[in-house]
Amino acid sequence: MKRQLSEENVQLRELKLTCMDNLLATSEARVYFKDLESRFLLVSAGCDATVPAGRVLEDLIGKTDFDFYSQEHAAAAFEDEQQIIRNGESILGKLERETFHDRADAWASTSKMALRNKRGQIIGTFGITRDVTAQIKAENALAYQVLHDPVTGLVNRFALMDRLKQALVAMERLPGRLAVLFVDLDHFKEINDSFGHDAGDQVLAEVGRRLSHFSRRADTVARLGGDEFVVLCTALRDDDDIALIATRFVEGVRDVYVREGRDLSVTCSVGIFVTSDPQADPDELIRGADEAMYEAKASGRNRHRVFDSSQHFSSSANRLKVDLSRAIDLGELFLLYQPLFSLEDKTLVGVEALVRWRHPERGVVPPDDFIPFAEQHGLIGRIDSFVLDEACRQLAEWIHRDGWPSGFTMAVNVSGRELAETGFAEIVGEAIRRHAIAPERICLEITETALVVGWGEIQETLAALSSLGVRIALDDFGTGYSSLAHLQRMKVDILKIDRSFVEQIGTSERDRAIVAAVTAMSHALGISVVGEGVETDHQLDTLTGLDCDQGQGFLLARPMSAEAVVALAG
Ligand code: C2E
Ligand code: CA
Ligand code: CA
């Protein structure tokens, strides 16, 4: 009996060794074992691709990364491995740009863990690195689609607005002028109607090419949709004649287009809005150019019309700016709190702070009416700081009450624009210290769109916030372009499924399947999931059935005053 067992053991060991050999020989991934000094003990065939010319795979054995790769790469790998050896914790899915000889354009994902002997002592590390270049490229392609118009290849409205905002910010540092040219084709509908949509699309693509051809390198040419284009001309010099630039576009577009042997003639009307005010509202600029374009059309098409800020720039925007700025100082802003409940046992687990403006004449103004405006006019920082401080103060007061729900959290919305500012993490740290709040009680809600547009700028702030210990929620999930990759890249703790999804969940099988998949995946990554905008029992039951962790919505509770929260919690 004993003998038989040990024979089986031997067989099993051999089987394991054969499997390991096969894995090492065939895996496309790079698998490697290292000793306590980070010297290679065993490497898979996949590592061959990383070995510099003139050396072979076996040369790695007994050597460290320092003998083969860049100092930077080797030092980072060494540091990671020594950390694993010290604390035994694994590093999973670390995303890195490759720095090897011919792999400058490649991305890899690496997981490393401790290698232990039978007694559990750490004797080295085990690592596996996968090439994820294709995946990253696919994501970039997706980002490209989000920012471009498929018919003309020009940037779309979304990207244009972003560039316009950047141009205005640049004007703060370097005073100058910019012009927004709104280009609209005359009688385009007739082309579509008589020649079909394919011909229409070809004309649009050609117009896009001509506009690009006649613009300067720093300019942005965008298609807003339909037959509307916008050219953003930045850094105009004093002696740049805008009328001349516009004439160039009008002339450039007007000309014969040949389609299937027939001549089509296309003309356009251009409206121009010029400003030198860095505080100008981007939407107003587009609207101003649009209005000027209508004037051009009204006065006989195939021409242009120029408005400038002195003529037009709406005094209403300026007034709103002064009002809002004063509102912050005068304490006209206040917070309501919308409760969040655990779906498992329906207990109150926290609230989300939602800002309101008590306007002396207009009454209570909802955030959608002033937050976007504040973002465009440089006032959002002051608003977000106020909300953060007030929310922390209120939380500190609540949690000291007897019988207050344990683990109660406060969620605060943060504008993407704020995140891009350096120093935001310090403001947060300052607020939680001032009110002596445990960081994990604060959850900052960030929208997906902020991530897509400004990933580069906000990465650092996010890392600083993570190390502060505050939680991060991805807000309105499903409305932007949902790159699930963000979940892994930034340390998200909570995912808030947008109301529009929750709304469909009762009726759309597809949306239900998406929510089920997103929830399962989030849980695997240690992320908890909140369903937003729950309005019906059916939605509540479905979310609960899909293992969603928390719910928020009018069915459960509306945004309410601090006193009402106390009544609810008590
Ligand atoms: P949000 O972050 O998605 O906040 C949730 C919004 O959905 C709130 O609107 C809330 O009243 C509403 N809501 C919650 N449950 C339901 C429901 O069952 N049905 C319906 N129809 N609506 C529901 P609110 O307060 O008007 O806020 C709108 C947006 O304004 C927020 O969307 C957020 O993006 C922004 N916001 C609010 N407060 C702040 C703030 O302090 N700072 C910043 N930067 N943004 C804020
Ligand atoms: Ca929110
Ligand atoms: Ca939301």
Coordinates of C-alpha atoms and ligand atoms in Angstrom, one line a residue:
M1 CA 0.0 0.0 0.0
K2 CA 2.7 2.4 1.1
R3 CA 4.8 1.5 -1.9
Q4 CA 2.0 2.0 -4.3
L5 CA 1.3 5.5 -2.9
S6 CA 4.9 6.6 -3.3
E7 CA 4.8 5.3 -6.8
E8 CA 1.8 7.4 -7.5
N9 CA 3.6 10.3 -5.9
V10 CA 6.5 9.8 -8.2
Q11 CA 4.2 9.7 -11.2
L12 CA 2.5 12.8 -10.1
R13 CA 5.8 14.6 -9.7
E14 CA 6.9 13.6 -13.1
L15 CA 3.6 14.7 -14.6
K16 CA 4.0 18.1 -12.9
L17 CA 7.5 18.4 -14.2
T18 CA 6.4 17.5 -17.7
C19 CA 3.6 20.1 -17.5
M20 CA 6.0 22.7 -16.3
D21 CA 8.5 21.8 -19.1
N22 CA 5.7 22.1 -21.6
L23 CA 4.6 25.4 -20.2
L24 CA 8.1 26.8 -20.2
A25 CA 8.7 25.6 -23.8
T26 CA 5.5 26.6 -25.4
S27 CA 4.0 29.5 -23.5
E28 CA 3.9 32.7 -25.4
A29 CA 4.0 34.5 -22.1
R30 CA 7.4 35.1 -20.5
V31 CA 7.6 32.9 -17.4
Y32 CA 10.6 33.1 -15.1
F33 CA 11.8 31.9 -11.7
K34 CA 14.3 33.9 -9.8
D35 CA 16.3 33.4 -6.5
L36 CA 16.4 35.8 -3.6
E37 CA 19.0 38.0 -5.3
S38 CA 16.7 38.2 -8.4
R39 CA 19.0 35.9 -10.4
F40 CA 17.2 33.9 -13.1
L41 CA 16.8 30.2 -12.2
L42 CA 14.6 29.1 -15.0
V43 CA 13.1 31.0 -18.0
S44 CA 10.5 30.0 -20.5
A45 CA 11.1 30.0 -24.3
G46 CA 8.9 33.1 -24.4
C47 CA 11.7 35.2 -22.8
D48 CA 13.8 34.6 -26.0
A49 CA 12.3 37.7 -27.6
T50 CA 13.8 39.9 -24.9
V51 CA 17.4 38.7 -25.1
P52 CA 19.7 41.2 -26.8
A53 CA 21.2 40.2 -30.2
G54 CA 24.2 38.0 -30.0
R55 CA 23.2 36.3 -26.8
V56 CA 21.0 33.3 -26.1
L57 CA 18.2 32.4 -23.7
E58 CA 20.5 30.2 -21.6
D59 CA 22.8 33.2 -20.9
L60 CA 20.1 34.6 -18.6
I61 CA 20.5 31.8 -16.1
G62 CA 22.4 32.9 -13.0
K63 CA 22.3 36.5 -14.2
T64 CA 20.0 39.4 -13.2
D65 CA 18.0 41.9 -15.3
F66 CA 20.9 44.4 -14.8
D67 CA 23.1 42.2 -17.0
F68 CA 20.7 42.4 -19.9
Y69 CA 18.3 45.2 -19.8
S70 CA 18.1 48.9 -19.3
Q71 CA 19.1 50.2 -15.8
E72 CA 15.6 51.7 -15.5
H73 CA 13.8 48.4 -16.3
A74 CA 16.1 46.3 -14.2
A75 CA 15.9 48.6 -11.1
A76 CA 12.1 48.6 -11.2
A77 CA 11.9 44.8 -11.6
F78 CA 14.5 44.3 -8.8
E79 CA 12.6 46.7 -6.5
D80 CA 9.3 44.8 -7.1
E81 CA 10.9 41.4 -6.4
Q82 CA 12.6 42.5 -3.3
Q83 CA 9.3 43.9 -2.0
I84 CA 7.6 40.5 -2.7
I85 CA 10.4 38.8 -0.8
R86 CA 10.0 41.1 2.1
N87 CA 6.3 41.0 2.5
G88 CA 5.1 38.0 0.6
E89 CA 2.5 39.9 -1.3
S90 CA 2.0 39.4 -5.0
I91 CA 2.0 42.0 -7.7
L92 CA -0.8 41.4 -10.2
G93 CA -1.2 42.7 -13.7
K94 CA 1.3 45.6 -13.6
L95 CA 1.1 47.4 -16.9
E96 CA 4.4 48.7 -18.3
R97 CA 5.9 50.1 -21.5
E98 CA 8.6 47.8 -22.8
T99 CA 12.0 49.3 -23.0
F100 CA 13.8 46.5 -24.8
H101 CA 15.8 47.0 -27.9
D102 CA 13.2 46.7 -30.7
R103 CA 10.1 46.8 -28.5
A104 CA 9.8 50.5 -27.9
D105 CA 6.2 50.4 -29.0
A106 CA 5.1 47.5 -26.9
W107 CA 3.2 47.1 -23.7
A108 CA 3.4 44.3 -21.2
S109 CA 1.4 43.2 -18.2
T110 CA 3.4 41.5 -15.4
S111 CA 2.3 39.4 -12.4
K112 CA 4.9 38.3 -9.8
M113 CA 4.6 36.3 -6.7
A114 CA 6.7 34.7 -4.0
L115 CA 8.2 31.3 -4.6
R116 CA 8.0 29.2 -1.5
N117 CA 9.5 25.9 -0.3
K118 CA 7.4 23.1 1.3
R119 CA 7.8 24.8 4.7
G120 CA 6.4 28.0 3.3
Q121 CA 9.6 29.9 3.4
I122 CA 10.2 32.3 0.5
I123 CA 13.0 31.1 -1.7
G124 CA 12.6 33.5 -4.6
T125 CA 10.0 34.8 -7.0
F126 CA 7.9 33.6 -9.9
G127 CA 6.9 36.0 -12.6
I128 CA 4.8 35.9 -15.7
T129 CA 4.8 38.7 -18.3
R130 CA 2.3 38.9 -21.2
D131 CA 2.5 41.1 -24.2
V132 CA -0.7 43.2 -24.2
T133 CA 0.3 45.5 -27.0
A134 CA -2.7 44.4 -29.2
Q135 CA -5.1 45.1 -26.4
I136 CA -3.7 48.5 -25.6
K137 CA -3.7 49.4 -29.4
A138 CA -7.4 48.3 -29.5
E139 CA -8.2 50.6 -26.6
N140 CA -6.4 53.5 -28.3
A141 CA -8.3 52.8 -31.5
L142 CA -11.5 53.0 -29.5
A143 CA -10.3 56.3 -28.0
Y144 CA -9.7 57.5 -31.6
Q145 CA -13.2 56.6 -32.6
V146 CA -14.6 58.5 -29.6
L147 CA -12.9 61.6 -30.7
H148 CA -13.3 61.5 -34.5
D149 CA -16.0 61.6 -37.1
P150 CA -16.0 58.5 -39.2
V151 CA -17.1 60.1 -42.5
T152 CA -14.4 62.7 -42.8
G153 CA -11.8 61.5 -40.3
L154 CA -11.9 65.0 -38.7
V155 CA -12.2 65.4 -35.0
N156 CA -15.7 65.6 -33.7
R157 CA -17.6 68.0 -31.5
F158 CA -16.4 66.3 -28.3
A159 CA -12.7 66.7 -29.2
L160 CA -13.3 70.2 -30.6
M161 CA -14.7 71.5 -27.3
D162 CA -11.7 70.1 -25.5
R163 CA -9.3 71.9 -27.9
L164 CA -11.3 75.1 -27.6
K165 CA -11.0 74.9 -23.8
Q166 CA -7.3 74.3 -24.1
A167 CA -6.9 77.2 -26.5
L168 CA -8.6 79.5 -24.0
V169 CA -6.4 78.3 -21.2
A170 CA -3.4 78.9 -23.3
M171 CA -4.6 82.5 -23.9
E172 CA -4.5 83.1 -20.2
R173 CA -0.7 82.6 -20.3
L174 CA -0.1 84.2 -23.7
P175 CA -2.7 86.9 -24.6
G176 CA -3.9 86.7 -28.2
R177 CA -6.9 86.2 -30.3
L178 CA -8.8 83.2 -31.5
A179 CA -11.4 82.7 -34.1
V180 CA -14.1 80.1 -34.4
L181 CA -15.3 79.7 -37.9
F182 CA -18.6 78.0 -38.4
V183 CA -18.8 76.5 -41.9
D184 CA -22.2 75.3 -43.2
L185 CA -22.8 74.0 -46.7
D186 CA -25.5 75.7 -48.7
H187 CA -28.3 73.5 -50.0
F188 CA -26.5 70.3 -49.0
K189 CA -29.8 68.6 -48.5
E190 CA -30.4 68.8 -52.3
I191 CA -27.2 66.9 -53.0
N192 CA -28.3 64.2 -50.5
D193 CA -31.8 64.0 -52.0
S194 CA -30.8 63.9 -55.7
F195 CA -27.6 61.9 -55.6
G196 CA -28.0 59.7 -52.5
H197 CA -26.2 59.5 -49.2
D198 CA -23.1 57.9 -50.5
A199 CA -22.5 60.8 -52.8
G200 CA -23.3 63.1 -49.9
D201 CA -20.8 61.5 -47.7
Q202 CA -18.1 61.7 -50.4
V203 CA -18.8 65.5 -50.7
L204 CA -18.5 65.9 -47.0
A205 CA -15.2 64.0 -46.9
E206 CA -13.9 66.2 -49.8
V207 CA -15.1 69.4 -48.0
G208 CA -13.2 68.2 -44.9
R209 CA -10.1 67.7 -46.9
R210 CA -10.3 71.1 -48.5
L211 CA -10.9 72.8 -45.2
S212 CA -7.9 71.0 -43.7
H213 CA -5.8 72.0 -46.7
F214 CA -6.7 75.7 -46.4
S215 CA -6.2 75.8 -42.6
R216 CA -2.9 76.4 -40.9
R217 CA -1.1 73.7 -38.9
A218 CA -2.1 74.9 -35.5
D219 CA -5.8 75.1 -36.5
T220 CA -8.4 72.5 -35.7
V221 CA -10.9 71.4 -38.3
A222 CA -13.9 69.5 -36.9
R223 CA -17.2 68.2 -38.2
L224 CA -20.0 68.8 -35.8
G225 CA -22.5 66.6 -37.7
G226 CA -24.6 67.0 -40.8
D227 CA -23.1 69.6 -43.1
E228 CA -21.6 71.7 -40.3
F229 CA -17.9 72.1 -39.8
V230 CA -16.0 74.3 -37.4
V231 CA -12.4 75.6 -37.9
L232 CA -10.7 76.8 -34.8
C233 CA -8.0 79.3 -35.5
T234 CA -5.7 79.9 -32.6
A235 CA -2.8 82.1 -31.9
L236 CA -3.9 84.7 -34.4
R237 CA -1.4 87.5 -34.9
D238 CA -2.6 91.1 -34.7
D239 CA -2.1 91.6 -38.4
D240 CA -3.8 88.3 -39.4
D241 CA -6.8 89.3 -41.4
I242 CA -9.7 87.1 -40.3
A243 CA -11.9 88.1 -43.2
L244 CA -9.1 87.0 -45.5
I245 CA -8.9 83.6 -43.8
A246 CA -12.6 83.2 -44.1
T247 CA -12.5 84.1 -47.8
R248 CA -9.9 81.4 -48.3
F249 CA -12.3 78.8 -46.9
V250 CA -15.3 80.1 -48.9
E251 CA -13.3 80.0 -52.1
G252 CA -11.7 76.7 -51.2
V253 CA -14.9 74.9 -50.7
R254 CA -16.6 76.4 -53.6
D255 CA -15.6 74.6 -56.7
V256 CA -16.7 71.7 -58.7
Y257 CA -17.0 68.2 -57.2
V258 CA -17.2 65.5 -59.7
R259 CA -19.3 62.5 -58.8
E260 CA -20.0 59.7 -61.2
G261 CA -19.3 61.9 -64.2
R262 CA -21.5 64.7 -63.0
D263 CA -20.5 68.1 -61.8
L264 CA -21.8 69.1 -58.4
S265 CA -21.3 72.6 -57.2
V266 CA -21.1 73.2 -53.5
T267 CA -20.9 76.5 -51.7
C268 CA -20.7 77.3 -48.1
S269 CA -21.5 80.1 -45.7
V270 CA -19.1 80.9 -42.9
G271 CA -19.8 82.6 -39.6
I272 CA -16.9 83.8 -37.5
F273 CA -16.6 84.7 -33.9
V274 CA -13.5 86.3 -32.7
T275 CA -12.4 86.7 -29.1
S276 CA -9.4 87.7 -27.0
D277 CA -11.1 86.9 -23.7
P278 CA -9.6 83.8 -22.1
Q279 CA -12.6 83.6 -19.8
A280 CA -15.0 83.3 -22.8
D281 CA -17.5 80.5 -22.6
P282 CA -16.7 77.8 -25.3
D283 CA -20.4 77.1 -26.0
E284 CA -21.0 80.8 -26.4
L285 CA -18.2 81.0 -28.9
I286 CA -19.7 78.3 -31.0
R287 CA -23.1 79.8 -30.7
G288 CA -21.8 83.2 -31.7
A289 CA -20.1 81.7 -34.8
D290 CA -23.3 79.9 -35.6
E291 CA -25.4 83.1 -35.3
A292 CA -22.9 84.9 -37.6
M293 CA -23.2 82.0 -40.1
Y294 CA -27.0 82.4 -40.1
E295 CA -26.5 86.1 -40.8
A296 CA -24.2 85.2 -43.7
K297 CA -26.9 82.9 -45.0
A298 CA -29.6 85.4 -44.5
S299 CA -27.6 87.9 -46.5
G300 CA -27.3 85.7 -49.5
R301 CA -25.1 82.5 -48.8
N302 CA -21.7 81.7 -50.3
R303 CA -20.1 84.4 -48.1
H304 CA -18.9 85.0 -44.6
R305 CA -19.8 87.2 -41.7
V306 CA -17.7 88.2 -38.7
F307 CA -18.8 88.9 -35.1
D308 CA -16.5 89.9 -32.5
S309 CA -16.7 89.9 -28.7
S310 CA -17.3 93.6 -28.3
Q311 CA -20.3 93.3 -30.6
H312 CA -21.8 90.3 -29.3
F313 CA -20.3 88.6 -26.3
S314 CA -23.3 88.1 -24.1
S315 CA -23.4 90.2 -21.1
S316 CA -25.6 87.5 -19.6
A317 CA -22.6 85.1 -19.3
N318 CA -20.6 87.8 -17.6
R319 CA -23.4 88.6 -15.1
L320 CA -23.8 84.9 -14.3
K321 CA -20.1 84.7 -13.6
V322 CA -20.1 87.6 -11.2
D323 CA -23.2 86.2 -9.5
L324 CA -21.8 82.7 -9.1
S325 CA -18.5 84.0 -7.8
R326 CA -20.4 86.1 -5.2
A327 CA -22.6 83.2 -4.3
I328 CA -19.6 81.2 -3.2
D329 CA -18.4 84.0 -1.0
L330 CA -21.9 84.8 0.4
G331 CA -22.6 81.2 1.3
E332 CA -25.5 80.8 -1.2
L333 CA -24.3 77.3 -2.0
F334 CA -25.6 74.5 0.2
L335 CA -25.6 70.7 0.2
L336 CA -28.3 68.1 0.1
Y337 CA -27.5 64.5 0.8
Q338 CA -28.9 61.5 -1.0
P339 CA -28.8 58.2 1.0
L340 CA -27.2 55.0 -0.3
F341 CA -28.5 51.7 1.0
S342 CA -27.0 48.2 1.1
L343 CA -29.0 46.0 -1.2
E344 CA -28.4 43.0 0.9
D345 CA -30.1 44.1 4.1
K346 CA -31.5 47.5 3.1
T347 CA -29.5 49.4 5.7
L348 CA -28.3 53.0 5.3
V349 CA -24.6 52.9 4.4
G350 CA -23.8 56.5 3.4
V351 CA -24.8 59.6 1.5
E352 CA -23.8 61.5 -1.6
A353 CA -23.4 65.2 -1.2
L354 CA -25.2 67.2 -4.0
V355 CA -24.7 70.9 -4.3
R356 CA -27.4 73.5 -4.8
W357 CA -27.4 77.2 -5.2
R358 CA -30.0 79.3 -3.3
H359 CA -30.2 82.2 -5.8
P360 CA -31.8 85.4 -4.4
E361 CA -34.1 85.8 -7.4
R362 CA -34.2 82.4 -9.2
G363 CA -34.8 80.3 -6.1
V364 CA -32.9 76.9 -5.8
V365 CA -30.8 76.3 -8.8
P366 CA -29.8 72.6 -9.6
P367 CA -26.2 71.8 -10.2
D368 CA -26.6 71.0 -13.9
D369 CA -27.5 74.7 -14.4
F370 CA -24.2 76.0 -13.0
I371 CA -21.6 73.3 -12.6
P372 CA -20.7 73.1 -16.3
F373 CA -20.6 76.9 -16.4
A374 CA -18.4 77.0 -13.3
E375 CA -16.1 74.5 -15.0
Q376 CA -15.7 76.7 -18.0
H377 CA -15.1 79.9 -16.1
G378 CA -12.6 78.7 -13.6
L379 CA -14.9 78.7 -10.7
I380 CA -15.2 75.0 -10.2
G381 CA -12.2 74.7 -7.9
R382 CA -13.8 77.0 -5.4
I383 CA -17.1 75.1 -5.5
D384 CA -15.5 71.7 -5.2
S385 CA -13.4 72.9 -2.2
F386 CA -16.5 74.3 -0.5
V387 CA -18.4 71.1 -1.1
L388 CA -15.5 68.9 0.2
D389 CA -15.1 71.0 3.3
E390 CA -18.8 71.2 4.1
A391 CA -19.3 67.5 3.5
C392 CA -16.4 66.6 5.8
R393 CA -17.6 68.9 8.5
Q394 CA -21.1 67.4 8.3
L395 CA -19.8 63.9 8.3
A396 CA -17.6 64.6 11.4
E397 CA -20.7 65.9 13.2
W398 CA -22.8 62.9 12.3
I399 CA -20.5 60.1 13.1
H400 CA -20.0 61.3 16.6
R401 CA -23.7 60.8 17.4
D402 CA -24.7 57.8 19.4
G403 CA -25.9 54.8 17.3
W404 CA -24.8 56.3 14.0
P405 CA -24.4 53.5 11.4
S406 CA -20.9 52.2 11.5
G407 CA -18.8 52.5 8.4
F408 CA -21.0 55.4 7.1
T409 CA -19.4 57.1 4.1
M410 CA -19.7 60.5 2.4
A411 CA -19.5 60.6 -1.4
V412 CA -18.4 63.9 -3.0
N413 CA -18.5 64.7 -6.7
V414 CA -15.3 66.0 -8.2
S415 CA -15.0 67.7 -11.6
G416 CA -12.6 66.3 -14.0
R417 CA -11.1 69.7 -14.4
E418 CA -10.3 69.9 -10.8
L419 CA -8.5 66.5 -10.9
A420 CA -6.2 67.9 -13.6
E421 CA -5.1 70.6 -11.2
T422 CA -2.0 69.9 -9.3
G423 CA -2.5 70.3 -5.6
F424 CA -6.0 68.8 -5.6
A425 CA -4.9 65.8 -3.5
E426 CA -3.5 68.3 -0.9
I427 CA -6.8 70.1 -0.7
V428 CA -8.5 66.7 0.0
G429 CA -5.8 65.7 2.6
E430 CA -6.2 69.1 4.3
A431 CA -10.0 68.8 4.6
I432 CA -9.9 65.3 6.1
R433 CA -7.3 66.3 8.6
R434 CA -9.1 69.5 9.5
H435 CA -12.2 67.5 10.4
A436 CA -10.3 64.5 11.7
I437 CA -12.0 62.0 9.4
A438 CA -10.7 58.6 8.5
P439 CA -9.9 58.8 4.8
E440 CA -11.8 55.6 3.9
R441 CA -15.0 57.3 4.9
I442 CA -14.7 59.8 2.0
C443 CA -15.4 58.7 -1.5
L444 CA -14.6 60.9 -4.5
E445 CA -16.9 60.4 -7.5
I446 CA -15.2 60.9 -10.8
T447 CA -16.9 60.6 -14.2
E448 CA -15.8 58.4 -17.0
T449 CA -15.6 61.2 -19.4
A450 CA -13.1 63.0 -17.3
L451 CA -10.9 59.9 -17.5
V452 CA -11.0 59.7 -21.3
V453 CA -10.3 63.3 -22.0
G454 CA -7.6 63.9 -19.5
W455 CA -6.1 60.6 -18.5
G456 CA -2.6 61.9 -18.7
E457 CA -3.2 64.9 -16.5
I458 CA -5.2 63.2 -13.8
Q459 CA -3.1 60.1 -13.3
E460 CA -0.8 61.7 -10.8
T461 CA -3.6 63.2 -8.8
L462 CA -5.4 59.8 -8.7
A463 CA -2.2 58.1 -7.4
A464 CA -1.8 60.8 -4.7
L465 CA -5.5 60.3 -3.7
S466 CA -5.1 56.6 -3.5
S467 CA -2.2 56.9 -1.2
L468 CA -4.1 59.2 1.0
G469 CA -6.5 56.4 1.5
V470 CA -9.7 58.0 0.2
R471 CA -12.0 55.9 -1.9
I472 CA -12.5 56.5 -5.6
A473 CA -15.8 55.9 -7.4
L474 CA -16.3 55.8 -11.1
D475 CA -19.5 57.8 -11.6
D476 CA -22.1 57.5 -14.4
F477 CA -20.5 54.3 -15.6
G478 CA -21.9 53.4 -19.0
T479 CA -22.5 56.9 -20.3
G480 CA -19.1 57.7 -21.5
Y481 CA -17.1 55.2 -23.5
S482 CA -16.7 52.5 -21.0
S483 CA -13.1 51.3 -21.2
L484 CA -13.1 48.6 -18.6
A485 CA -9.4 49.0 -18.7
H486 CA -9.7 52.1 -16.6
L487 CA -10.9 50.0 -13.8
Q488 CA -7.6 48.2 -13.6
R489 CA -5.4 51.1 -14.4
M490 CA -6.7 53.4 -11.8
K491 CA -7.5 52.0 -8.4
V492 CA -11.3 52.3 -8.4
D493 CA -13.0 51.1 -5.3
I494 CA -16.6 51.7 -6.4
L495 CA -18.4 51.7 -9.7
K496 CA -21.7 53.6 -10.0
I497 CA -23.9 52.3 -12.8
D498 CA -25.6 55.2 -14.5
R499 CA -29.3 55.8 -14.2
S500 CA -29.8 55.3 -17.9
F501 CA -28.7 51.7 -17.6
V502 CA -30.7 51.1 -14.4
E503 CA -33.7 52.5 -16.2
Q504 CA -33.4 49.9 -19.0
I505 CA -32.6 47.0 -16.7
G506 CA -36.2 45.9 -16.3
T507 CA -36.9 45.8 -20.0
S508 CA -33.7 45.3 -21.9
E509 CA -32.2 41.8 -21.7
R510 CA -29.0 43.2 -23.2
D511 CA -28.6 45.9 -20.5
R512 CA -29.3 43.3 -17.8
A513 CA -26.6 41.0 -19.2
I514 CA -24.1 44.0 -19.3
V515 CA -24.8 44.9 -15.7
A516 CA -24.5 41.2 -14.7
A517 CA -21.1 41.0 -16.4
V518 CA -19.8 44.3 -15.1
T519 CA -20.8 43.4 -11.6
A520 CA -19.2 40.0 -11.7
M521 CA -16.0 41.5 -13.2
S522 CA -16.0 44.3 -10.6
H523 CA -16.3 41.9 -7.8
A524 CA -13.4 39.9 -9.1
L525 CA -11.3 43.0 -9.0
G526 CA -12.5 43.9 -5.5
I527 CA -14.7 46.8 -6.6
S528 CA -18.2 47.2 -5.2
V529 CA -21.1 48.2 -7.4
V530 CA -23.8 50.9 -6.8
G531 CA -26.9 51.1 -8.9
E532 CA -28.0 54.8 -9.4
G533 CA -31.4 56.2 -10.1
V534 CA -33.4 53.3 -8.7
E535 CA -37.0 54.4 -9.3
T536 CA -39.1 51.2 -9.3
D537 CA -39.4 48.0 -7.2
H538 CA -38.6 46.0 -10.2
Q539 CA -35.3 47.8 -10.8
L540 CA -34.5 47.3 -7.1
D541 CA -35.2 43.6 -7.3
T542 CA -33.3 43.1 -10.5
L543 CA -30.2 44.9 -9.1
T544 CA -30.4 42.9 -6.0
G545 CA -30.7 39.7 -8.0
L546 CA -27.6 40.7 -10.0
D547 CA -25.5 40.9 -6.9
C548 CA -25.2 44.7 -7.0
D549 CA -23.9 45.9 -3.6
Q550 CA -25.7 49.2 -3.0
G551 CA -28.6 51.2 -4.4
Q552 CA -29.4 54.9 -4.7
G553 CA -32.5 56.5 -6.2
F554 CA -35.8 58.3 -5.7
L555 CA -37.5 55.0 -4.7
L556 CA -35.2 54.6 -1.7
A557 CA -34.7 58.2 -0.8
R558 CA -34.5 61.6 -2.5
P559 CA -31.7 64.1 -1.9
M560 CA -32.5 65.6 1.5
S561 CA -31.4 68.1 4.1
A562 CA -28.9 67.1 6.8
E563 CA -31.7 67.1 9.4
A564 CA -33.7 64.6 7.3
V565 CA -30.6 62.3 7.2
V566 CA -30.5 62.4 11.0
A567 CA -34.1 61.4 11.2
L568 CA -33.5 58.6 8.7
A569 CA -30.4 57.3 10.5
G570 CA -31.9 57.6 14.0
Ligands
C2E1 P1 -24.6 62.6 -10.3 O1 -23.3 62.6 -9.6 O2 -25.0 61.5 -11.2 O3 -25.7 62.7 -9.1 C1 -26.9 62.0 -9.1 C2 -28.0 62.9 -9.7 O4 -29.1 62.0 -9.9 C3 -28.5 63.9 -8.6 O5 -29.0 65.0 -9.4 C4 -29.7 63.2 -8.0 O6 -30.7 64.0 -7.5 C5 -30.3 62.4 -9.3 N1 -31.0 61.2 -8.9 C6 -30.8 60.4 -7.9 N2 -31.7 59.4 -7.9 C7 -32.5 59.6 -8.9 C8 -33.7 58.9 -9.4 O7 -34.1 57.9 -8.9 N3 -34.3 59.4 -10.5 C9 -33.8 60.6 -11.1 N4 -34.5 61.0 -12.1 N5 -32.7 61.3 -10.6 C10 -32.1 60.8 -9.5 P2 -28.5 66.5 -9.1 O8 -28.4 66.7 -7.6 O9 -29.3 67.4 -9.9 O10 -27.0 66.5 -9.6 C11 -26.7 66.4 -11.0 C12 -25.3 66.3 -11.3 O11 -24.6 67.5 -10.9 C13 -24.6 65.2 -10.5 O12 -24.9 64.0 -11.1 C14 -23.2 65.6 -10.5 O13 -22.5 65.2 -11.7 C15 -23.3 67.1 -10.5 N6 -23.0 67.6 -9.1 C16 -23.8 67.7 -8.0 N7 -23.2 68.2 -7.0 C17 -21.9 68.4 -7.3 C18 -20.7 69.0 -6.7 O14 -20.7 69.3 -5.5 N8 -19.6 69.1 -7.4 C19 -19.6 68.7 -8.7 N9 -18.4 68.9 -9.4 N10 -20.6 68.2 -9.4 C20 -21.8 68.1 -8.7
CA2 CA -22.2 61.4 -8.4
CA3 CA -24.0 59.5 -11.2

